[in-house]
Short mmCIF file of C-alpha atoms (C1' of nucleotides) in Angstrom, two decimals:
data_model
loop_
_atom_site.label_atom_id
_atom_site.label_comp_id
_atom_site.label_asym_id
_atom_site.label_seq_id
_atom_site.Cartn_x
_atom_site.Cartn_y
_atom_site.Cartn_z
CA MET A 1 0.00 0.00 0.00
CA SER A 2 3.00 2.30 0.01
CA VAL A 3 3.39 4.82 -2.78
CA SER A 4 6.24 4.05 -5.11
CA SER A 5 7.92 6.24 -7.64
CA PRO A 6 7.98 4.42 -10.95
CA CYS A 7 9.29 6.13 -14.01
CA HIS A 8 11.38 7.84 -11.39
CA VAL A 9 14.03 8.91 -13.83
CA CYS A 10 11.43 10.56 -16.03
CA PRO A 11 11.61 14.34 -15.86
CA GLY A 12 8.78 16.78 -15.58
CA ALA A 13 5.10 16.10 -15.67
CA ALA A 14 5.20 12.35 -16.16
CA LYS A 15 6.72 11.94 -12.75
CA ASP A 16 3.82 13.85 -11.25
CA LEU A 17 1.45 11.74 -13.23
CA PHE A 18 2.61 8.36 -12.04
CA SER A 19 3.49 9.31 -8.51
CA CYS A 20 0.06 8.11 -7.43
CA LEU A 21 0.71 4.50 -8.35
CA LEU A 22 0.92 1.87 -5.64
CA ALA A 23 4.19 -0.03 -5.34
CA GLU A 24 2.94 -3.04 -7.21
CA GLN A 25 1.43 -0.88 -9.93
CA GLY A 26 4.59 1.12 -10.26
CA SER A 27 6.76 -1.91 -10.70
CA ARG A 28 4.32 -3.36 -13.18
CA LEU A 29 4.65 -0.19 -15.19
CA ASP A 30 8.41 -0.25 -14.90
CA ARG A 31 8.56 -3.82 -16.08
CA ALA A 32 6.35 -3.04 -19.06
CA ILE A 33 8.18 -0.06 -20.45
CA LEU A 34 11.35 0.12 -22.40
CA PRO A 35 12.91 3.53 -22.94
CA HIS A 36 14.14 3.94 -26.45
CA THR A 37 16.15 6.71 -28.02
CA TYR A 38 15.05 7.66 -31.49
CA ARG A 39 17.12 9.50 -34.01
CA GLU A 40 15.92 12.65 -35.70
CA ARG A 41 12.93 12.16 -38.00
CA GLU A 42 12.02 8.70 -36.91
CA THR A 43 8.42 7.62 -36.74
CA LEU A 44 6.85 6.39 -33.49
CA PHE A 45 3.59 5.35 -35.08
CA HIS A 46 1.50 6.00 -38.17
CA GLU A 47 -1.97 7.47 -38.36
CA GLY A 48 -4.67 4.92 -38.89
CA THR A 49 -2.85 2.11 -37.12
CA PRO A 50 -4.34 0.57 -33.94
CA ALA A 51 -3.42 2.42 -30.77
CA LEU A 52 -1.26 -0.17 -29.07
CA ALA A 53 0.74 2.07 -26.77
CA VAL A 54 0.92 5.39 -25.02
CA TYR A 55 4.28 7.07 -25.52
CA CYS A 56 5.82 9.04 -22.70
CA VAL A 57 8.37 11.60 -23.86
CA ARG A 58 11.44 11.71 -21.66
CA SER A 59 13.45 14.14 -23.74
CA GLY A 60 13.38 15.67 -27.17
CA THR A 61 10.48 16.75 -29.34
CA VAL A 62 7.77 14.74 -31.03
CA LYS A 63 5.75 16.12 -33.91
CA LEU A 64 2.16 15.05 -34.52
CA PHE A 65 0.82 15.37 -38.03
CA ARG A 66 -1.53 14.00 -40.63
CA ARG A 67 -0.96 13.27 -44.26
CA LEU A 68 -3.76 14.55 -46.46
CA PRO A 69 -4.94 12.62 -49.51
CA SER A 70 -3.08 15.24 -51.55
CA GLY A 71 0.11 14.14 -49.83
CA GLU A 72 0.41 17.36 -47.91
CA GLU A 73 1.55 17.15 -44.33
CA VAL A 74 -0.49 19.01 -41.72
CA VAL A 75 1.17 19.44 -38.35
CA VAL A 76 -1.25 19.33 -35.47
CA GLY A 77 1.17 19.98 -32.62
CA THR A 78 4.39 19.06 -30.88
CA ARG A 79 5.04 17.24 -27.60
CA HIS A 80 7.96 17.56 -25.25
CA ALA A 81 9.52 16.06 -22.14
CA GLY A 82 6.83 14.91 -19.72
CA ASP A 83 4.07 14.80 -22.32
CA LEU A 84 2.16 11.74 -23.36
CA VAL A 85 1.62 10.89 -27.01
CA GLY A 86 -1.07 8.58 -28.33
CA LEU A 87 -3.16 8.93 -25.20
CA ARG A 88 -6.35 9.69 -27.04
CA GLY A 89 -6.33 6.70 -29.30
CA VAL A 90 -5.65 4.34 -26.43
CA LEU A 91 -8.33 5.82 -24.19
CA ALA A 92 -10.98 5.96 -26.86
CA GLY A 93 -10.02 2.59 -28.28
CA ILE A 94 -9.68 4.00 -31.77
CA PRO A 95 -6.73 4.08 -34.19
CA TYR A 96 -4.21 6.88 -33.92
CA ALA A 97 -5.45 9.99 -35.68
CA ASN A 98 -1.96 11.32 -36.25
CA THR A 99 1.46 10.15 -37.20
CA ALA A 100 4.08 10.81 -34.53
CA ALA A 101 7.68 11.47 -35.49
CA THR A 102 10.70 12.91 -33.71
CA LEU A 103 11.90 16.36 -34.66
CA ASP A 104 15.21 15.85 -32.91
CA PRO A 105 16.85 12.92 -31.13
CA ALA A 106 14.36 11.94 -28.47
CA THR A 107 14.04 9.38 -25.71
CA VAL A 108 10.59 7.92 -25.36
CA CYS A 109 9.01 5.11 -23.33
CA ALA A 110 6.28 3.04 -24.92
CA ILE A 111 3.61 1.90 -22.46
CA PRO A 112 1.52 -0.95 -23.87
CA SER A 113 -2.13 0.02 -23.99
CA THR A 114 -3.22 -3.04 -22.03
CA VAL A 115 -0.94 -2.13 -19.15
CA PHE A 116 -1.84 1.52 -19.36
CA LEU A 117 -5.58 0.93 -19.42
CA GLY A 118 -5.28 -1.57 -16.59
CA LEU A 119 -3.59 1.00 -14.42
CA VAL A 120 -6.13 3.66 -15.30
CA ARG A 121 -8.98 1.36 -14.39
CA GLU A 122 -7.41 0.37 -11.11
CA ASN A 123 -6.18 3.72 -10.00
CA PRO A 124 -8.79 6.48 -9.89
CA ILE A 125 -6.21 9.12 -9.04
CA LEU A 126 -4.30 8.34 -12.19
CA GLY A 127 -7.56 8.54 -14.10
CA PHE A 128 -8.34 11.90 -12.62
CA ARG A 129 -4.92 13.26 -13.43
CA LEU A 130 -5.27 12.09 -16.98
CA LEU A 131 -8.61 13.83 -17.23
CA THR A 132 -6.99 17.07 -16.19
CA ARG A 133 -4.15 16.59 -18.64
CA LEU A 134 -6.42 15.72 -21.49
CA ALA A 135 -8.56 18.72 -20.70
CA ARG A 136 -5.57 21.05 -20.84
CA GLU A 137 -4.27 19.57 -24.05
CA PHE A 138 -7.72 19.81 -25.54
CA ARG A 139 -7.73 23.44 -24.71
CA ARG A 140 -4.43 23.96 -26.45
CA VAL A 141 -5.64 22.35 -29.64
CA GLU A 142 -8.76 24.45 -29.60
CA ASP A 143 -6.63 27.54 -29.22
CA GLU A 144 -4.63 26.38 -32.19
CA LEU A 145 -7.81 25.97 -34.21
CA VAL A 146 -8.82 29.56 -33.59
CA GLU A 147 -5.27 30.73 -34.17
CA ARG A 148 -4.76 29.02 -37.48
CA ASN A 149 -8.00 30.36 -38.82
CA HIS A 150 -7.78 33.92 -37.74
CA SER A 151 -4.16 34.89 -37.48
CA ARG A 152 -2.06 35.87 -40.41
CA VAL A 153 1.13 34.04 -41.18
CA GLY A 154 3.19 36.96 -39.89
CA LYS A 155 1.56 36.72 -36.49
CA ARG A 156 1.89 32.98 -36.26
CA THR A 157 5.52 33.16 -37.25
CA ALA A 158 6.23 35.80 -34.62
CA ARG A 159 4.49 33.65 -32.04
CA PHE A 160 6.43 30.61 -33.10
CA LEU A 161 9.73 32.42 -32.69
CA ALA A 162 8.76 34.10 -29.44
CA GLU A 163 7.74 30.80 -27.90
CA ARG A 164 11.18 29.42 -28.50
CA PHE A 165 12.99 32.32 -26.91
CA GLN A 166 10.81 33.09 -23.94
CA PRO A 167 10.91 29.91 -21.89
CA GLN A 168 14.65 30.10 -21.25
CA GLY A 169 15.79 31.53 -17.92
CA SER A 170 15.07 35.21 -17.98
CA GLY A 171 18.53 36.14 -16.79
CA ALA A 172 20.51 34.94 -19.75
CA ALA A 173 17.79 35.76 -22.23
CA GLY A 174 19.77 38.43 -23.97
CA PRO A 175 19.25 39.19 -27.63
CA GLY A 176 22.06 36.85 -28.69
CA ARG A 177 20.02 33.77 -28.05
CA ALA A 178 20.96 30.56 -29.84
CA ALA A 179 18.65 29.70 -32.56
CA ILE A 180 16.35 27.59 -34.59
CA THR A 181 18.30 25.19 -36.70
CA MET A 182 15.58 23.15 -38.38
CA ASN A 183 15.20 23.73 -42.06
CA ARG A 184 12.67 26.01 -43.67
CA GLU A 185 10.34 23.34 -44.79
CA GLU A 186 10.01 21.79 -41.33
CA MET A 187 9.53 25.17 -39.74
CA ALA A 188 6.98 26.18 -42.34
CA ARG A 189 4.92 23.10 -41.67
CA LEU A 190 4.98 23.66 -37.94
CA ILE A 191 3.67 27.16 -38.46
CA GLY A 192 1.20 26.08 -41.09
CA THR A 193 2.53 27.78 -44.17
CA THR A 194 4.93 27.17 -47.07
CA PRO A 195 8.71 27.55 -47.17
CA GLU A 196 8.46 30.41 -49.64
CA THR A 197 6.05 32.44 -47.58
CA LEU A 198 8.06 31.73 -44.45
CA SER A 199 11.24 32.90 -46.11
CA ARG A 200 9.63 36.18 -47.07
CA THR A 201 8.18 36.62 -43.61
CA LEU A 202 11.50 36.00 -41.92
CA HIS A 203 13.33 38.39 -44.18
CA ALA A 204 10.75 41.03 -43.49
CA LEU A 205 11.43 40.57 -39.77
CA ALA A 206 15.16 40.75 -40.45
CA ALA A 207 14.72 43.97 -42.40
CA ASP A 208 13.04 45.46 -39.34
CA GLY A 209 15.96 44.37 -37.18
CA ILE A 210 13.78 42.02 -35.15
CA VAL A 211 15.68 38.86 -36.02
CA ALA A 212 19.03 38.06 -37.59
CA LEU A 213 19.35 35.35 -40.17
CA ASP A 214 22.76 33.85 -40.45
CA ARG A 215 23.33 30.55 -42.07
CA LYS A 216 23.47 28.69 -38.79
CA GLY A 217 19.94 29.62 -37.91
CA ILE A 218 17.78 32.42 -36.58
CA ARG A 219 18.61 34.75 -33.72
CA VAL A 220 16.09 36.98 -32.05
CA LEU A 221 17.30 40.55 -31.64
CA ASP A 222 14.18 42.30 -30.45
CA LEU A 223 11.97 40.06 -28.37
CA PRO A 224 9.58 42.82 -27.28
CA ALA A 225 8.88 43.66 -30.91
CA LEU A 226 8.26 39.99 -31.59
CA LEU A 227 5.84 39.76 -28.70
CA LYS A 228 4.05 42.82 -29.96
CA LEU A 229 3.55 41.14 -33.32
CA SER A 230 2.25 38.05 -31.56
CA GLU A 231 -0.68 39.79 -29.91
CA MET B 1 -24.36 -0.61 -3.32
CA SER B 2 -27.08 -1.01 -5.90
CA VAL B 3 -26.79 0.80 -9.19
CA SER B 4 -29.32 3.55 -9.60
CA SER B 5 -30.35 5.42 -12.69
CA PRO B 6 -30.06 9.12 -12.04
CA CYS B 7 -30.70 11.64 -14.75
CA HIS B 8 -33.05 8.91 -15.86
CA VAL B 9 -35.14 11.16 -18.01
CA CYS B 10 -32.05 12.36 -19.84
CA PRO B 11 -31.87 10.98 -23.38
CA GLY B 12 -28.88 9.55 -25.16
CA ALA B 13 -25.33 9.48 -24.01
CA ALA B 14 -25.73 11.21 -20.69
CA LYS B 15 -27.80 8.33 -19.43
CA ASP B 16 -25.03 5.93 -20.32
CA LEU B 17 -22.57 8.19 -18.64
CA PHE B 18 -24.26 8.32 -15.26
CA SER B 19 -25.61 4.79 -15.17
CA CYS B 20 -22.52 3.78 -13.22
CA LEU B 21 -23.38 5.91 -10.20
CA LEU B 22 -24.29 4.25 -6.92
CA ALA B 23 -27.72 4.98 -5.55
CA GLU B 24 -26.50 7.57 -3.11
CA GLN B 25 -24.38 9.24 -5.75
CA GLY B 26 -27.23 9.27 -8.22
CA SER B 27 -29.59 10.92 -5.82
CA ARG B 28 -26.92 13.42 -4.86
CA LEU B 29 -26.62 14.32 -8.52
CA ASP B 30 -30.38 14.50 -8.91
CA ARG B 31 -30.67 16.82 -5.94
CA ALA B 32 -27.95 19.10 -7.27
CA ILE B 33 -29.23 19.62 -10.78
CA LEU B 34 -31.99 21.79 -12.00
CA PRO B 35 -33.11 21.35 -15.60
CA HIS B 36 -33.70 24.65 -17.27
CA THR B 37 -35.13 25.47 -20.65
CA TYR B 38 -33.40 28.27 -22.46
CA ARG B 39 -34.84 30.27 -25.30
CA GLU B 40 -33.05 30.67 -28.59
CA ARG B 41 -29.81 32.62 -28.42
CA GLU B 42 -29.46 32.62 -24.68
CA THR B 43 -26.05 32.40 -23.09
CA LEU B 44 -25.16 29.59 -20.69
CA PHE B 45 -21.80 31.02 -19.73
CA HIS B 46 -19.19 33.45 -21.00
CA GLU B 47 -15.61 32.72 -21.93
CA GLY B 48 -13.12 33.76 -19.30
CA THR B 49 -15.49 33.24 -16.38
CA PRO B 50 -14.72 30.60 -13.72
CA ALA B 51 -15.93 27.13 -14.61
CA LEU B 52 -18.60 26.63 -11.97
CA ALA B 53 -20.69 23.97 -13.65
CA VAL B 54 -20.82 21.27 -16.26
CA TYR B 55 -23.87 21.57 -18.47
CA CYS B 56 -25.63 18.47 -19.67
CA VAL B 57 -27.67 19.02 -22.81
CA ARG B 58 -31.04 17.29 -22.68
CA SER B 59 -32.44 18.69 -25.90
CA GLY B 60 -31.65 21.40 -28.40
CA THR B 61 -28.34 22.73 -29.68
CA VAL B 62 -25.63 24.65 -27.91
CA LYS B 63 -23.03 26.63 -29.80
CA LEU B 64 -19.52 27.14 -28.45
CA PHE B 65 -17.60 30.15 -29.66
CA ARG B 66 -15.01 32.76 -28.82
CA ARG B 67 -15.06 36.46 -29.35
CA LEU B 68 -11.84 37.78 -30.83
CA PRO B 69 -10.41 41.14 -29.81
CA SER B 70 -11.63 42.39 -33.19
CA GLY B 71 -15.16 41.53 -32.09
CA GLU B 72 -15.41 38.70 -34.55
CA GLU B 73 -17.15 35.54 -33.39
CA VAL B 74 -15.37 32.26 -34.01
CA VAL B 75 -17.50 29.16 -33.61
CA VAL B 76 -15.59 26.20 -32.26
CA GLY B 77 -18.35 23.62 -32.33
CA THR B 78 -21.89 22.68 -31.40
CA ARG B 79 -23.24 20.29 -28.78
CA HIS B 80 -26.45 18.32 -28.79
CA ALA B 81 -28.63 16.07 -26.65
CA GLY B 82 -26.50 13.86 -24.43
CA ASP B 83 -23.37 16.01 -24.72
CA LEU B 84 -21.65 17.76 -21.89
CA VAL B 85 -20.63 21.40 -22.14
CA GLY B 86 -18.01 23.09 -19.99
CA LEU B 87 -16.43 19.79 -19.03
CA ARG B 88 -12.92 20.87 -19.85
CA GLY B 89 -12.88 23.99 -17.74
CA VAL B 90 -14.26 22.17 -14.73
CA LEU B 91 -11.84 19.27 -15.02
CA ALA B 92 -8.79 21.41 -15.60
CA GLY B 93 -9.85 23.97 -13.04
CA ILE B 94 -9.48 26.80 -15.48
CA PRO B 95 -11.96 29.38 -16.74
CA TYR B 96 -14.20 28.51 -19.66
CA ALA B 97 -12.38 28.98 -22.94
CA ASN B 98 -15.57 29.51 -24.88
CA THR B 99 -18.90 31.18 -24.59
CA ALA B 100 -21.83 28.77 -24.76
CA ALA B 101 -25.15 29.87 -26.21
CA THR B 102 -28.24 28.11 -27.45
CA LEU B 103 -28.93 28.01 -31.16
CA ASP B 104 -32.50 26.93 -30.62
CA PRO B 105 -34.71 26.42 -27.57
CA ALA B 106 -32.79 23.95 -25.44
CA THR B 107 -33.18 22.17 -22.14
CA VAL B 108 -29.99 21.91 -20.15
CA CYS B 109 -29.04 20.73 -16.67
CA ALA B 110 -26.34 22.58 -14.80
CA ILE B 111 -24.23 20.33 -12.59
CA PRO B 112 -22.25 22.34 -10.03
CA SER B 113 -18.54 21.70 -10.44
CA THR B 114 -18.12 20.74 -6.79
CA VAL B 115 -20.72 18.01 -7.09
CA PHE B 116 -19.41 16.89 -10.44
CA LEU B 117 -15.80 16.72 -9.37
CA GLY B 118 -16.81 14.93 -6.18
CA LEU B 119 -18.57 12.23 -8.16
CA VAL B 120 -15.65 11.87 -10.54
CA ARG B 121 -13.23 11.46 -7.68
CA GLU B 122 -15.41 8.90 -5.97
CA ASN B 123 -16.44 6.89 -8.95
CA PRO B 124 -13.63 5.57 -11.12
CA ILE B 125 -16.00 4.21 -13.72
CA LEU B 126 -17.45 7.64 -14.25
CA GLY B 127 -13.93 8.97 -14.52
CA PHE B 128 -13.03 6.41 -17.11
CA ARG B 129 -16.12 7.09 -19.15
CA LEU B 130 -15.34 10.77 -19.11
CA LEU B 131 -11.84 10.06 -20.31
CA THR B 132 -13.23 8.20 -23.27
CA ARG B 133 -15.67 10.94 -24.01
CA LEU B 134 -13.09 13.66 -23.74
CA ALA B 135 -10.77 11.68 -25.98
CA ARG B 136 -13.42 11.37 -28.66
CA GLU B 137 -14.36 15.01 -28.48
CA PHE B 138 -10.72 15.95 -28.64
CA ARG B 139 -10.41 13.96 -31.77
CA ARG B 140 -13.33 15.79 -33.33
CA VAL B 141 -11.83 19.17 -32.63
CA GLU B 142 -8.53 18.11 -34.11
CA ASP B 143 -10.33 16.96 -37.22
CA GLU B 144 -11.97 20.33 -37.34
CA LEU B 145 -8.59 22.03 -37.11
CA VAL B 146 -7.30 20.16 -40.14
CA GLU B 147 -10.58 20.69 -41.92
CA ARG B 148 -10.73 24.42 -41.44
CA ASN B 149 -7.22 24.86 -42.65
CA HIS B 150 -7.24 22.70 -45.70
CA SER B 151 -10.76 22.56 -47.04
CA ARG B 152 -12.24 25.24 -49.17
CA VAL B 153 -15.44 26.94 -48.17
CA GLY B 154 -17.37 25.00 -50.78
CA LYS B 155 -16.37 21.72 -49.26
CA ARG B 156 -17.11 22.79 -45.72
CA THR B 157 -20.49 24.11 -46.77
CA ALA B 158 -21.35 20.85 -48.51
CA ARG B 159 -20.31 18.95 -45.43
CA PHE B 160 -22.36 21.20 -43.22
CA LEU B 161 -25.46 20.63 -45.29
CA ALA B 162 -24.88 16.90 -45.71
CA GLU B 163 -24.50 16.43 -41.96
CA ARG B 164 -27.90 17.89 -41.40
CA PHE B 165 -29.65 15.66 -43.89
CA GLN B 166 -27.95 12.36 -43.36
CA PRO B 167 -28.71 11.46 -39.77
CA GLN B 168 -32.46 11.25 -40.30
CA GLY B 169 -33.97 7.79 -40.76
CA SER B 170 -32.91 6.55 -44.15
CA GLY B 171 -36.44 5.58 -45.16
CA ALA B 172 -37.98 9.01 -45.23
CA ALA B 173 -34.80 10.73 -46.37
CA GLY B 174 -36.16 11.73 -49.72
CA PRO B 175 -34.98 14.84 -51.47
CA GLY B 176 -37.75 16.96 -50.03
CA ARG B 177 -36.17 17.14 -46.63
CA ALA B 178 -37.12 19.99 -44.35
CA ALA B 179 -34.51 22.55 -44.09
CA ILE B 180 -32.14 24.86 -42.38
CA THR B 181 -33.94 27.88 -41.10
CA MET B 182 -31.21 29.77 -39.31
CA ASN B 183 -30.16 32.98 -40.98
CA ARG B 184 -27.15 33.40 -43.21
CA GLU B 185 -24.96 35.04 -40.66
CA GLU B 186 -25.39 32.27 -38.10
CA MET B 187 -24.85 29.61 -40.68
CA ALA B 188 -21.79 31.38 -42.06
CA ARG B 189 -20.21 31.51 -38.63
CA LEU B 190 -20.85 27.84 -38.01
CA ILE B 191 -19.11 27.00 -41.26
CA GLY B 192 -16.36 29.51 -40.69
CA THR B 193 -16.96 32.01 -43.43
CA THR B 194 -18.88 35.23 -44.14
CA PRO B 195 -22.53 35.66 -45.12
CA GLU B 196 -21.53 37.00 -48.53
CA THR B 197 -19.32 34.08 -49.40
CA LEU B 198 -21.89 31.65 -48.08
CA SER B 199 -24.60 33.22 -50.20
CA ARG B 200 -22.48 32.84 -53.30
CA THR B 201 -21.62 29.26 -52.42
CA LEU B 202 -25.24 28.31 -51.83
CA HIS B 203 -26.38 29.84 -55.07
CA ALA B 204 -23.69 27.99 -56.93
CA LEU B 205 -25.05 24.76 -55.42
CA ALA B 206 -28.56 25.81 -56.39
CA ALA B 207 -27.45 26.50 -59.95
CA ASP B 208 -26.19 22.93 -60.12
CA GLY B 209 -29.51 21.64 -58.87
CA ILE B 210 -28.01 20.26 -55.69
CA VAL B 211 -30.04 22.37 -53.30
CA ALA B 212 -33.14 24.51 -53.55
CA LEU B 213 -33.30 27.89 -51.89
CA ASP B 214 -36.72 29.13 -51.08
CA ARG B 215 -37.28 31.79 -48.56
CA LYS B 216 -38.23 29.36 -45.84
CA GLY B 217 -34.83 27.75 -45.89
CA ILE B 218 -32.70 25.30 -47.77
CA ARG B 219 -33.75 21.95 -49.18
CA VAL B 220 -31.33 19.32 -50.35
CA LEU B 221 -32.19 17.88 -53.75
CA ASP B 222 -29.16 15.80 -54.53
CA LEU B 223 -27.58 14.34 -51.43
CA PRO B 224 -25.15 12.08 -53.31
CA ALA B 225 -23.73 15.10 -55.12
CA LEU B 226 -23.40 16.88 -51.82
CA LEU B 227 -21.55 13.95 -50.31
CA LYS B 228 -19.25 13.88 -53.27
CA LEU B 229 -18.38 17.52 -52.70
CA SER B 230 -17.73 16.74 -49.04
CA GLU B 231 -14.94 14.28 -49.70
"C1'" DC C 1 -46.65 52.98 -48.37
"C1'" DG C 2 -42.32 53.81 -46.14
"C1'" DG C 3 -38.99 51.47 -43.12
"C1'" DT C 4 -36.19 47.88 -41.52
"C1'" DC C 5 -33.90 43.73 -41.83
"C1'" DC C 6 -31.78 40.34 -44.38
"C1'" DA C 7 -30.17 38.22 -48.62
"C1'" DT C 8 -28.00 38.98 -52.76
"C1'" DT C 9 -24.82 40.71 -56.10
"C1'" DG C 10 -20.92 43.34 -57.72
"C1'" DA C 11 -16.20 45.23 -57.54
"C1'" DG C 12 -11.87 45.44 -55.54
"C1'" DC C 13 -8.32 43.78 -52.94
"C1'" DA C 14 -5.35 41.33 -49.39
"C1'" DC C 15 -3.15 37.33 -48.41
"C1'" DC C 16 -0.85 33.60 -49.48
"C1'" DA C 17 0.03 29.34 -52.37
"C1'" DT C 18 2.10 28.06 -56.48
"C1'" DC C 19 5.30 27.92 -60.16
"C1'" DA C 20 9.68 29.07 -61.75
"C1'" DA C 21 14.23 30.71 -61.77
"C1'" DG C 22 18.38 32.09 -59.61
"C1'" DA C 23 21.85 32.24 -55.58
"C1'" DC C 24 24.12 30.13 -52.17
"C1'" DT C 25 25.78 26.03 -49.40
"C1'" DT C 26 27.42 21.75 -48.83
"C1'" DG C 27 29.29 17.49 -50.14
"C1'" DT C 28 31.95 14.54 -53.22
"C1'" DG C 29 35.34 12.99 -56.28
"C1'" DG C 30 39.07 13.93 -59.01
"C1'" DC D 1 42.20 22.48 -53.70
"C1'" DC D 2 39.05 22.84 -57.24
"C1'" DA D 3 34.94 21.58 -59.94
"C1'" DC D 4 30.72 19.87 -60.23
"C1'" DA D 5 26.38 18.25 -58.39
"C1'" DA D 6 22.58 18.25 -55.28
"C1'" DG D 7 20.06 20.33 -52.00
"C1'" DT D 8 18.29 24.36 -49.77
"C1'" DC D 9 17.09 29.08 -49.49
"C1'" DT D 10 15.68 33.11 -51.70
"C1'" DT D 11 13.32 36.05 -54.87
"C1'" DG D 12 10.15 37.15 -58.52
"C1'" DA D 13 5.78 36.72 -61.01
"C1'" DT D 14 1.21 35.14 -61.13
"C1'" DG D 15 -3.21 33.57 -59.80
"C1'" DG D 16 -6.93 31.79 -56.78
"C1'" DT D 17 -9.71 32.10 -52.83
"C1'" DG D 18 -12.43 34.47 -50.06
"C1'" DC D 19 -12.98 38.84 -47.27
"C1'" DT D 20 -14.42 43.73 -47.33
"C1'" DC D 21 -17.08 47.42 -48.72
"C1'" DA D 22 -20.92 49.07 -51.07
"C1'" DA D 23 -25.19 49.02 -53.55
"C1'" DT D 24 -29.38 46.79 -54.75
"C1'" DG D 25 -33.44 43.91 -54.13
"C1'" DG D 26 -37.10 41.66 -51.58
"C1'" DA D 27 -39.88 40.35 -47.64
"C1'" DC D 28 -42.21 41.47 -43.74
"C1'" DC D 29 -44.34 44.82 -40.67
"C1'" DG D 30 -46.21 48.49 -38.94
#
DNA sequence: CGGTCCATTGAGCACCATCAAGACTTGTGG
DNA sequence: CCACAAGTCTTGATGGTGCTCAATGGACCG
């Protein structure tokens, strides 16, 4: 009846999530998972396939997207350390709606759906925490829906950049911040536009002295201006 | 320890949802709720206000939307008999993200968040069912996100019309189906466009003999064609 | 018969995707 | 170390979609 700490090496939110498991449950979880480190651009699962596991991100970034009949890739969101991926499909008992792929090298634990669902059924606190998580994530996607429909590309781009320069410790957050190194196409898809339009948008920002584009990536020079554009 | 059937007059999914409550829990729920019938275009709650209740739709249609700083109204979805409204805010303990308003006369029960959360914490089965529900709804909103971004207005309009003519019993579903009576502006917002563009789109459909526009509303003449446009 | 509300229709335009060409970068092999 | 090739980024030109603004046309109502 004591409370164990499974997934104890997992950083961030996942630790909070599973801290409610009983010792036996925790060790069952630990026995069932196998952390795996993916390289950049590897696929965790494909849309339309049965939801056999919930993936718990330990480090790195996972991109969720769909492939349209036209072949176009639509990015729905990204997940980071402490986030769960594939939760919805497993809970609802339906195939994954999205394809999940790493954006950078990432370490991820796969939790088999049978084990996961068993724990959820047994442990009401876990269930409640998942409800809260799902609710928050839901909210984020809904925000994204409104955003994509009613913000111009310039605004979304500014927001995208600002998001990546804000979270760092405020002390060192000088203008010389290290930068986005992904290529234009990837970045464009995350924002929901095309490489060409993104290029123009970035160069417009550069012309205003808000960002600097050197060949190693993008540096933000004027964060306040960027935030202003994000409003 | 016997299983009661609270909210027993409630049609559809809500009945399934609460059928897992114990007798005491069911009567606690019954004592806490007060069904109320709203007129058309009444507001249940406003975005940004604390989430004090979950609303259970007994009949009618509830529209969820946000008001942008520009004053523009963005519709995020609609909810019908058996659906819950405001669930996310209550579960996550955050203010409502949307405003909820009736589209037509609707009967809705307000479940105080304290009572609702108490039941969820006590009853794991209820919690699990909510997880499933939330997961499914989440999925729908994500579909909508992709849809809004990558379908033309014509397609979305066709889908909107088709949805309202399909669900009826297949037997009587002849071409003479009764019609949409809401005004253009409301309809345009539900589809995510403007009244002008919607008017043009509808008249294009009428020119192709797919719908008929008389002043009492819209009738679908060629459902197969409409479904084809929805793909 | 005016007045009001809504639907319709027209004209113009903003935004952004697309297509296409050129510049630059990087990698490879001689 | 250079030359060439492939990939990426940039820049230009063009067009489509749908929003905005504005005017017109009915329908309904007093």
